[in-house]
mmCIF file of C-alpha atoms in Angstrom:
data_model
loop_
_atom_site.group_PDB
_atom_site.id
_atom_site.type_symbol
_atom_site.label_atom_id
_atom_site.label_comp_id
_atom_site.label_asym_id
_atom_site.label_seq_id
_atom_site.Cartn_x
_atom_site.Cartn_y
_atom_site.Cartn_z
ATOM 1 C CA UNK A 1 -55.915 3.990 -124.227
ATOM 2 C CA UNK A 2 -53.769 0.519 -124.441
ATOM 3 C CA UNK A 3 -50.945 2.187 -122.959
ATOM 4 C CA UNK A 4 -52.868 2.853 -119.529
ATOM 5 C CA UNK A 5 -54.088 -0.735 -119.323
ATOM 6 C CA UNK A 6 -52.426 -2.507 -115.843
ATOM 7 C CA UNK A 7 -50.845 -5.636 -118.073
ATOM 8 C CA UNK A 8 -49.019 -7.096 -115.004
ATOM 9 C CA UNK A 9 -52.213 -7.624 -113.074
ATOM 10 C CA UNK A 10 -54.188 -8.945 -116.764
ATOM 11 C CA UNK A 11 -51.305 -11.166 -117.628
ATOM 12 C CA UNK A 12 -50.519 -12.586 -113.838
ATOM 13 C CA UNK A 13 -54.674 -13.437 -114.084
ATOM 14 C CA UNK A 14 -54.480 -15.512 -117.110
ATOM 15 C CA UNK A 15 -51.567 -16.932 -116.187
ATOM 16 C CA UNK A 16 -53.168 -17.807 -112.841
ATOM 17 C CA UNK A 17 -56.764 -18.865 -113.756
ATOM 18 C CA UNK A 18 -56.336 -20.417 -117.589
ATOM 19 C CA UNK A 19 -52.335 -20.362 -118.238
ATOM 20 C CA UNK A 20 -52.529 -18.536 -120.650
ATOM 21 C CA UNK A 21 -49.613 -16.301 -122.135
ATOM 22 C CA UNK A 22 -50.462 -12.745 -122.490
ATOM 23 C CA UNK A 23 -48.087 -11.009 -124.343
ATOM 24 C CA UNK A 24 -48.872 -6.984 -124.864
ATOM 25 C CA UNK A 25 -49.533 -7.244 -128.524
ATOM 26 C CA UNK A 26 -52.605 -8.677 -127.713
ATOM 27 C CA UNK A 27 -53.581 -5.529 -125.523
ATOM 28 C CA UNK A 28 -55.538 -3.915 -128.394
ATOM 29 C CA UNK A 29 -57.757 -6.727 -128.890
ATOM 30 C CA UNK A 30 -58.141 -7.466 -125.080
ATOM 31 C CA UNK A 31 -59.147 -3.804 -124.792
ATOM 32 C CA UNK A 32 -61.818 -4.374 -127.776
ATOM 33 C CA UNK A 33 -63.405 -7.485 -125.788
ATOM 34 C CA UNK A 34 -63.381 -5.796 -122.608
ATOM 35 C CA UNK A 35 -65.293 -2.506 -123.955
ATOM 36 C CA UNK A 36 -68.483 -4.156 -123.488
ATOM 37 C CA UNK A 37 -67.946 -5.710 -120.311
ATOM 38 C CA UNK A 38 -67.141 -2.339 -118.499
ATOM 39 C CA UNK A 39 -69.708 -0.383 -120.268
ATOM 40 C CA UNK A 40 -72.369 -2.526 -118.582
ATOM 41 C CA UNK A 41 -70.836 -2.492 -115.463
ATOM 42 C CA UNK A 42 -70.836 1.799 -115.984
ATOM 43 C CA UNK A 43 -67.261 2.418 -115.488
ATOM 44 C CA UNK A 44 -65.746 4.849 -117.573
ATOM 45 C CA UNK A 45 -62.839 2.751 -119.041
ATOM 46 C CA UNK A 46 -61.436 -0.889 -119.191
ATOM 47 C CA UNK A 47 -59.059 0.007 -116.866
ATOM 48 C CA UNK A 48 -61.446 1.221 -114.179
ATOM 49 C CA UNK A 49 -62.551 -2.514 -114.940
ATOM 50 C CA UNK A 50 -59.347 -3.817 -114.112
ATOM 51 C CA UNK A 51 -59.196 -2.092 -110.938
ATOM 52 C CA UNK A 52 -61.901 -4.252 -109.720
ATOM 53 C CA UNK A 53 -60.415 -7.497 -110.568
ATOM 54 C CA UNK A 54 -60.642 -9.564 -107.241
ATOM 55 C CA UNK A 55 -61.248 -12.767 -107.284
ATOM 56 C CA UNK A 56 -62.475 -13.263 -103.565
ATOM 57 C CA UNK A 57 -65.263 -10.288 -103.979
ATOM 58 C CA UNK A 58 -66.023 -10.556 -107.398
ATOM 59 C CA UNK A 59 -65.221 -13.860 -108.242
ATOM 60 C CA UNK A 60 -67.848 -14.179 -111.355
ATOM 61 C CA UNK A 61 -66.840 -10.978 -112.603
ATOM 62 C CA UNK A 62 -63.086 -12.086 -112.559
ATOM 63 C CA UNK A 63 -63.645 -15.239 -114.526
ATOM 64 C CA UNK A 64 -65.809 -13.323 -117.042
ATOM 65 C CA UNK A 65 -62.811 -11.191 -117.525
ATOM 66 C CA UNK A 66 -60.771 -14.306 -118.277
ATOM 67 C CA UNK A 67 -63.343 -16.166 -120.615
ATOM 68 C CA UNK A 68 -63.614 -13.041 -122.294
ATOM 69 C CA UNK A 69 -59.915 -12.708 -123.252
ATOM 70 C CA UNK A 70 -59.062 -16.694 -123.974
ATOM 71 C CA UNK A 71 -59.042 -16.649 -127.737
ATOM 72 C CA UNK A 72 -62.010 -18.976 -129.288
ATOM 73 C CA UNK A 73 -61.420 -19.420 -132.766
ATOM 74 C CA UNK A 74 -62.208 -22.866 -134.355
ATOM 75 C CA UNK A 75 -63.918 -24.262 -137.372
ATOM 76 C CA UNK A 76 -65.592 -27.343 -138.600
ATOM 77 C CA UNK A 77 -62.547 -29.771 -139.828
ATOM 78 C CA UNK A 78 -59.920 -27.253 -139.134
ATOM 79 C CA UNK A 79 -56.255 -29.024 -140.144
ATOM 80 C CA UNK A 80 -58.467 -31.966 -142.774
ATOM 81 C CA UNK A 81 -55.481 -34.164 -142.871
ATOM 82 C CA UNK A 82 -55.969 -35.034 -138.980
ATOM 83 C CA UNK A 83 -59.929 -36.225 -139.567
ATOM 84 C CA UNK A 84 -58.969 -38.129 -143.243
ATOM 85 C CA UNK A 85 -55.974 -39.900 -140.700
ATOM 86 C CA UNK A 86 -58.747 -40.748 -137.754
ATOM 87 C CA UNK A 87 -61.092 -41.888 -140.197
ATOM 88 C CA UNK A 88 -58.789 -44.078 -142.366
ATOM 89 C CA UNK A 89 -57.091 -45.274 -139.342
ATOM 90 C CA UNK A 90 -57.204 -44.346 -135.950
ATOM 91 C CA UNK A 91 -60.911 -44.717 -135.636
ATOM 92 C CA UNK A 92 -61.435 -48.387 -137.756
ATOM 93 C CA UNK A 93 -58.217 -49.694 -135.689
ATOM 94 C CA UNK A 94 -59.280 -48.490 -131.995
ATOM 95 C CA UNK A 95 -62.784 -49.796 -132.855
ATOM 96 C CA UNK A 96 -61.818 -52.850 -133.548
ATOM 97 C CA UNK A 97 -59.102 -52.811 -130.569
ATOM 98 C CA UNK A 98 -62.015 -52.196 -127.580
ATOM 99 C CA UNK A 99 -64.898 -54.113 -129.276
ATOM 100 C CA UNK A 100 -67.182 -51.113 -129.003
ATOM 101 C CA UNK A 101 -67.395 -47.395 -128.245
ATOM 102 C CA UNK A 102 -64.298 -45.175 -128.644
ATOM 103 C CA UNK A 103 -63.806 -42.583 -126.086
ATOM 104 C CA UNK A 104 -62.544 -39.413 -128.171
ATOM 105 C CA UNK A 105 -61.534 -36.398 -125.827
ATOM 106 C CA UNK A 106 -61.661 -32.142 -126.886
ATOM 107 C CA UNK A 107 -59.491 -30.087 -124.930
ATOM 108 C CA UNK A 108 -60.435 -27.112 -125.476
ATOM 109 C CA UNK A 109 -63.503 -27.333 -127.810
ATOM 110 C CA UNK A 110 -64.598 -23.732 -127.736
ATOM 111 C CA UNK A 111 -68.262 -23.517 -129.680
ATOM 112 C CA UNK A 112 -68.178 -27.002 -130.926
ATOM 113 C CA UNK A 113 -67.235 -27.354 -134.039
ATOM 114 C CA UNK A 114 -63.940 -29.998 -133.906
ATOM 115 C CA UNK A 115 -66.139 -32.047 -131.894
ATOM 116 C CA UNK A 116 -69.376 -32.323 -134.545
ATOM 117 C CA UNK A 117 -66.260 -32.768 -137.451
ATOM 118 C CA UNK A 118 -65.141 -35.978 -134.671
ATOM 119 C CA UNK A 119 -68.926 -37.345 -134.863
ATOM 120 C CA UNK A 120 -69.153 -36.573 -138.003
ATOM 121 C CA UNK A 121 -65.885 -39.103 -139.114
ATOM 122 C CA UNK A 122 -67.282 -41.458 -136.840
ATOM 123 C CA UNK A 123 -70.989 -41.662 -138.174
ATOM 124 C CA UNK A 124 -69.722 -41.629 -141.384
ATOM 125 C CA UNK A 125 -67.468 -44.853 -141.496
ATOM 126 C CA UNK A 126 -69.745 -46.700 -139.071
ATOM 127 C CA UNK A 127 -67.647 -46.111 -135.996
ATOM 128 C CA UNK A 128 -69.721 -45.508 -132.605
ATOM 129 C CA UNK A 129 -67.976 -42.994 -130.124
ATOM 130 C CA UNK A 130 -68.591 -40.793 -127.316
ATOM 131 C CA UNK A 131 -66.482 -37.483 -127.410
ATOM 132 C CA UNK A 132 -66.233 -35.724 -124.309
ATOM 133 C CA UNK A 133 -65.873 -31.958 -125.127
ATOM 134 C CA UNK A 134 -64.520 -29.351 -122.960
ATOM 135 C CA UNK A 135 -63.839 -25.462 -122.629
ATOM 136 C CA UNK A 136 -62.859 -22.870 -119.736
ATOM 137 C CA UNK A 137 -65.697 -20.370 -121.343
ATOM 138 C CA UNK A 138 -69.181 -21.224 -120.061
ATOM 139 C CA UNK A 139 -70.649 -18.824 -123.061
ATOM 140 C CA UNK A 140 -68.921 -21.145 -125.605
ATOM 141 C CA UNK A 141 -70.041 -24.346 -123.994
ATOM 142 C CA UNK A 142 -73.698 -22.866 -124.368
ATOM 143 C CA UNK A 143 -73.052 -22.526 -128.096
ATOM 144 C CA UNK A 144 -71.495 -25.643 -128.444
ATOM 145 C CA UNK A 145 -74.238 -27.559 -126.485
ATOM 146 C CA UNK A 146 -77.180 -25.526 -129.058
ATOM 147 C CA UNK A 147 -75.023 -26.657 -131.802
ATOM 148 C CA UNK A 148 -76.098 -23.368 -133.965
ATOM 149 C CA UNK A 149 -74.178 -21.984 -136.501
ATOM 150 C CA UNK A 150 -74.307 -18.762 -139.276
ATOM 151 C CA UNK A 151 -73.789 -19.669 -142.516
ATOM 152 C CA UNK A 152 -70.180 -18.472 -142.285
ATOM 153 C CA UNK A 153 -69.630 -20.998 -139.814
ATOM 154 C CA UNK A 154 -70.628 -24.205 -141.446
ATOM 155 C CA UNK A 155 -68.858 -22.681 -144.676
ATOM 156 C CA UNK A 156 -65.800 -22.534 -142.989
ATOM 157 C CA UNK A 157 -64.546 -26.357 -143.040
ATOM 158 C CA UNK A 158 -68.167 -28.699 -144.042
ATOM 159 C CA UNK A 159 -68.493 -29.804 -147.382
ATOM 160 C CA UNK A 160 -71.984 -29.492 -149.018
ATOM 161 C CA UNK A 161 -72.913 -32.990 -147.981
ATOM 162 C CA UNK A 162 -72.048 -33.273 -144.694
ATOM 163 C CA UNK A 163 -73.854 -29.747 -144.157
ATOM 164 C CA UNK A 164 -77.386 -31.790 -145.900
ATOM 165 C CA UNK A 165 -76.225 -34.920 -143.995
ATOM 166 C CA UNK A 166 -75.633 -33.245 -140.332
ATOM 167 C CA UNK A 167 -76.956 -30.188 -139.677
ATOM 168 C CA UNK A 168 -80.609 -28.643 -141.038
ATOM 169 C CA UNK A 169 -81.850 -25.034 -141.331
ATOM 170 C CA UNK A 170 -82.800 -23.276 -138.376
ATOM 171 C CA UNK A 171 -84.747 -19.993 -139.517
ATOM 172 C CA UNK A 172 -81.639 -18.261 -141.246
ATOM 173 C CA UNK A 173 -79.029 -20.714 -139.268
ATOM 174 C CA UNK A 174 -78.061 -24.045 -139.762
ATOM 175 C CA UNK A 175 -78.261 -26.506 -136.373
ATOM 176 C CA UNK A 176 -76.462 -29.867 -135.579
ATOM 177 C CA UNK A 177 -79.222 -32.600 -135.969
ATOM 178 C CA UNK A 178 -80.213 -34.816 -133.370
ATOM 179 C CA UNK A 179 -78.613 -37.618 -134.701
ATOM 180 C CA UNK A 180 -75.042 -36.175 -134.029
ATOM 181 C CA UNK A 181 -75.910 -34.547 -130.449
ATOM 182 C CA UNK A 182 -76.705 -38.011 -129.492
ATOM 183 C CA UNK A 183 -72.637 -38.628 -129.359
ATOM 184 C CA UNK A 184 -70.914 -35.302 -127.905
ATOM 185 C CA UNK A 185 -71.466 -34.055 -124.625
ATOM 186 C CA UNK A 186 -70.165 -30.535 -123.642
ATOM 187 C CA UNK A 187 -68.845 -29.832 -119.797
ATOM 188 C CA UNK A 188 -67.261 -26.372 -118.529
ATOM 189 C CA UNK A 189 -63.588 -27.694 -117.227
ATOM 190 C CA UNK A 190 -60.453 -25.864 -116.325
ATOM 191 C CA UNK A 191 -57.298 -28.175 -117.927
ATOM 192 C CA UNK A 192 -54.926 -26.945 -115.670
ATOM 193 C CA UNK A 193 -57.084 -28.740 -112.496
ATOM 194 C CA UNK A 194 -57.078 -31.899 -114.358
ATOM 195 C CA UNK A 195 -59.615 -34.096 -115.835
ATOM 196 C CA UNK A 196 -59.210 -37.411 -113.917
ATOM 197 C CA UNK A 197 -63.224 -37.025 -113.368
ATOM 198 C CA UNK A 198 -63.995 -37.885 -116.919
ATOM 199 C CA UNK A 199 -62.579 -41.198 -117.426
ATOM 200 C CA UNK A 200 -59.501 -42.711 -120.006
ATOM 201 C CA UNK A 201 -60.055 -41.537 -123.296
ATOM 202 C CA UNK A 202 -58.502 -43.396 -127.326
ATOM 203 C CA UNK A 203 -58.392 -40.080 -128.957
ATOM 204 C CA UNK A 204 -57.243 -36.600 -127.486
ATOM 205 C CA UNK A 205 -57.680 -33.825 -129.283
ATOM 206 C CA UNK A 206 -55.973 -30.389 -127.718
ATOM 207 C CA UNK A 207 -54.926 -28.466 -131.134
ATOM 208 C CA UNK A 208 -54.835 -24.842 -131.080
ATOM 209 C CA UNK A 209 -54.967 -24.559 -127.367
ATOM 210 C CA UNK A 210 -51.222 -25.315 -125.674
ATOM 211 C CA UNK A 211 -49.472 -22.754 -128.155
ATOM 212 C CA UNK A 212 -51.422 -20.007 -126.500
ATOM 213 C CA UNK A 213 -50.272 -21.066 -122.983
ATOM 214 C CA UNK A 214 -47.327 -20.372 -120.909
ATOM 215 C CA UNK A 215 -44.474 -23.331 -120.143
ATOM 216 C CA UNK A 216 -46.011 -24.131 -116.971
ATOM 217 C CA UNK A 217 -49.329 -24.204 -118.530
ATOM 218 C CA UNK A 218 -48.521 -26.564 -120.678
ATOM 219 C CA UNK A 219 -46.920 -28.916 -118.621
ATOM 220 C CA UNK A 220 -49.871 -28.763 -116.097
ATOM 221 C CA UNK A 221 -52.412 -29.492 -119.214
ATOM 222 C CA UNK A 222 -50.096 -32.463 -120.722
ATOM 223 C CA UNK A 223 -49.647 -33.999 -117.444
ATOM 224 C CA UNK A 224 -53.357 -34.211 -117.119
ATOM 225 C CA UNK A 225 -53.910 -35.495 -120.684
ATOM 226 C CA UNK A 226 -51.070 -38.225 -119.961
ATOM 227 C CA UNK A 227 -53.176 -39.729 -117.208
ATOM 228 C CA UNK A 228 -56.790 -39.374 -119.441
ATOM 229 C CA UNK A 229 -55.096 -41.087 -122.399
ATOM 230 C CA UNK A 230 -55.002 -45.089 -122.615
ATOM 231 C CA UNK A 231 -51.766 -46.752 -123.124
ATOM 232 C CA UNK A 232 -52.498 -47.385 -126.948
ATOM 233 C CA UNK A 233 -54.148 -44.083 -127.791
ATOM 234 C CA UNK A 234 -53.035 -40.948 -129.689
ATOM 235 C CA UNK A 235 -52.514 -37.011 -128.643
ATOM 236 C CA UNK A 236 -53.357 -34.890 -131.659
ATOM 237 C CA UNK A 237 -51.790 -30.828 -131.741
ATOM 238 C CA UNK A 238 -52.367 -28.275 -134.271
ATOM 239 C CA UNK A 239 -50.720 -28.400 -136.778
ATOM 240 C CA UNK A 240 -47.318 -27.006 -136.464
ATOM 241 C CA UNK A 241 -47.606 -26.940 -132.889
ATOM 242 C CA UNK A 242 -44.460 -28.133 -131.031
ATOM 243 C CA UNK A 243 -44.312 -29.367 -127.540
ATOM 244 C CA UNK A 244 -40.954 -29.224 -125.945
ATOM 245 C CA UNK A 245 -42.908 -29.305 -121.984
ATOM 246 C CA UNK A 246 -43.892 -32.790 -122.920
ATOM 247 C CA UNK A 247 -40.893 -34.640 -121.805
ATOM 248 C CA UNK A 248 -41.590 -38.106 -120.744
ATOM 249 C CA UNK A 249 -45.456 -38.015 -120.635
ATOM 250 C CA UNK A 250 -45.637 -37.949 -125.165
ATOM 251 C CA UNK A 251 -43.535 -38.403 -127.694
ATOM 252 C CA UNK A 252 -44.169 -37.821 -131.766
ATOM 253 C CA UNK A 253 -45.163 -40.112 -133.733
ATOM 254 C CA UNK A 254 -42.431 -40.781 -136.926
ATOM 255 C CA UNK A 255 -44.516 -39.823 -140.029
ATOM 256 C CA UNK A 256 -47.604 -38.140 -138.519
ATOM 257 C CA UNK A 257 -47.408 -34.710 -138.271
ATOM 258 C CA UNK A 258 -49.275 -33.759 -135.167
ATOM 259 C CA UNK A 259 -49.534 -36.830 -133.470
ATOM 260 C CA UNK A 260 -48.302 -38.201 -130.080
ATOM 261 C CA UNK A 261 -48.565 -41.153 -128.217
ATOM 262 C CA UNK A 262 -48.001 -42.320 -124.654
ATOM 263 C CA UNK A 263 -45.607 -44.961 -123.618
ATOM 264 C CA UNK A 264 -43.959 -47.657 -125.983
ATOM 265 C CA UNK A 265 -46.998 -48.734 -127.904
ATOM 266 C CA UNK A 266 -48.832 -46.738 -130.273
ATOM 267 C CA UNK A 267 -51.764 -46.957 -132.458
ATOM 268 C CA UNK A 268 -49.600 -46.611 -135.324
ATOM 269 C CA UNK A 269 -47.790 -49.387 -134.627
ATOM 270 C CA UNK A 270 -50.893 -51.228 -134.133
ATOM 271 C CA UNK A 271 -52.001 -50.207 -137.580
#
């Protein structure tokens, strides 16, 4: 039952390992993913699953819990008014402003999609970028990195002909052509380490994600995307998302919904 779940020791994990904010409404569900998990592992119940939580003795076991849990939904051009704004703007300006590739960053990426709708804006205003995509979950990365997708999926956010243009049938599945793959690359990362490996980035993209997470969370993750995010780039959020951790590091843009930018200058000043 729900009720016999040990929530202190499943919420001081994912507050630990992915800060993440588990509040006990979400018990039901995180009882649902879990099923599986201890079934193959022939315990009896989810809690008897719980009990063996230990991240020094079963350390891949612990972070399988965790993956499991972290929420993952996303879809092709989830939020539209962000992509018509980096393709009418953000994306022609910056271009212009480095004289070659723009550096786009997901935060968060889960199986892909908001990083194919990215190279998708890009390829289709003539804009060359690499986007940098990144995710706690190792299963999602390997989803992302196939780039496979049920017709649900691609229905969910791609118009007809940037389904033709992008992707092509795959027995009954659809599959991002080679074209796109050539500009997204998908890496397993943990936002609350940092991301100082990967380089300064024009474009962040961490929408859906910090809403989920607990204050300190947050903070961690936007003091990491401060530092990745060049002194005339942008921060895009989901949409009503509101970040009161991110102090000095961002502030909103007037005007943009969504948007933040780092420091005095802006990209929308630019523009």
């Amino acid at each position: 039952m729900t009720g016999d779940l040990d929530f202190p020791v499943l919420s001081a994990l994912m507050s630990e390992r992915a800060g993440y904010d588990l509040g006990p409404e979400r018990l039901a569900a995180v009882e649902a993913r879990l099923g599986p998990i201890a079934r193959r592992e022939g315990l009896a119940s989810v809690q008897d699953l719980i009990a063996l939580v230990d991240p020094g003795q079963r350390p891949s076991l612990t972070w399988e819990i965790v993956e499991t849990i972290l929420p993952a939904d996303t879809r092709f051009f989830r939020d539209r008014e962000s992509f018509e704004l980096i393709s009418a703007q953000l994306l022609p300006v910056l271009s212009q402003a480095r004289g070659g590739v723009v550096r786009v960053l997901i935060a968060g990426c889960a199986t892909g999609q908001e990083a194919w709708s990215v190279a998708i804006c890009a390829a289709e205003i003539g804009v060359d970028v690499e986007v940098v995509a990144l995710d706690l979950s190792s299963r999602s990365i390997e989803k992302a990195r196939a780039g496979v997708y049920t017709q649900f999926e691609v229905q969910r956010g791609l118009r007809s002909r940037q389904l033709i243009a992008w992707l092509e049938r795959y027995e009954d599945l659809w599959r991002v052509s080679e074209r796109l793959k050539r500009w997204v690359r998908f890496e397993r990362a943990n936002l609350l380490d940092g991301i100082e490996g990967f380089g300064e980035f024009d474009l962040i993209f961490c929408r859906h994600v910090l809403s989920d997470m607990t204050s300190e969370g947050r903070r961690r993750v936007l003091d990491g995307l401060a530092k990745a995010l060049g002194p005339a780039g942008c921060l895009f959020v989901g949409e009503g998302e509101i970040l009161p951790e991110a102090g000095v590091a961002f502030r909103p843009v007037a005007g943009l919904k969504s948007v933040y930018v780092r420091g005095p200058s802006s990209v929308s000043q630019a523009a």
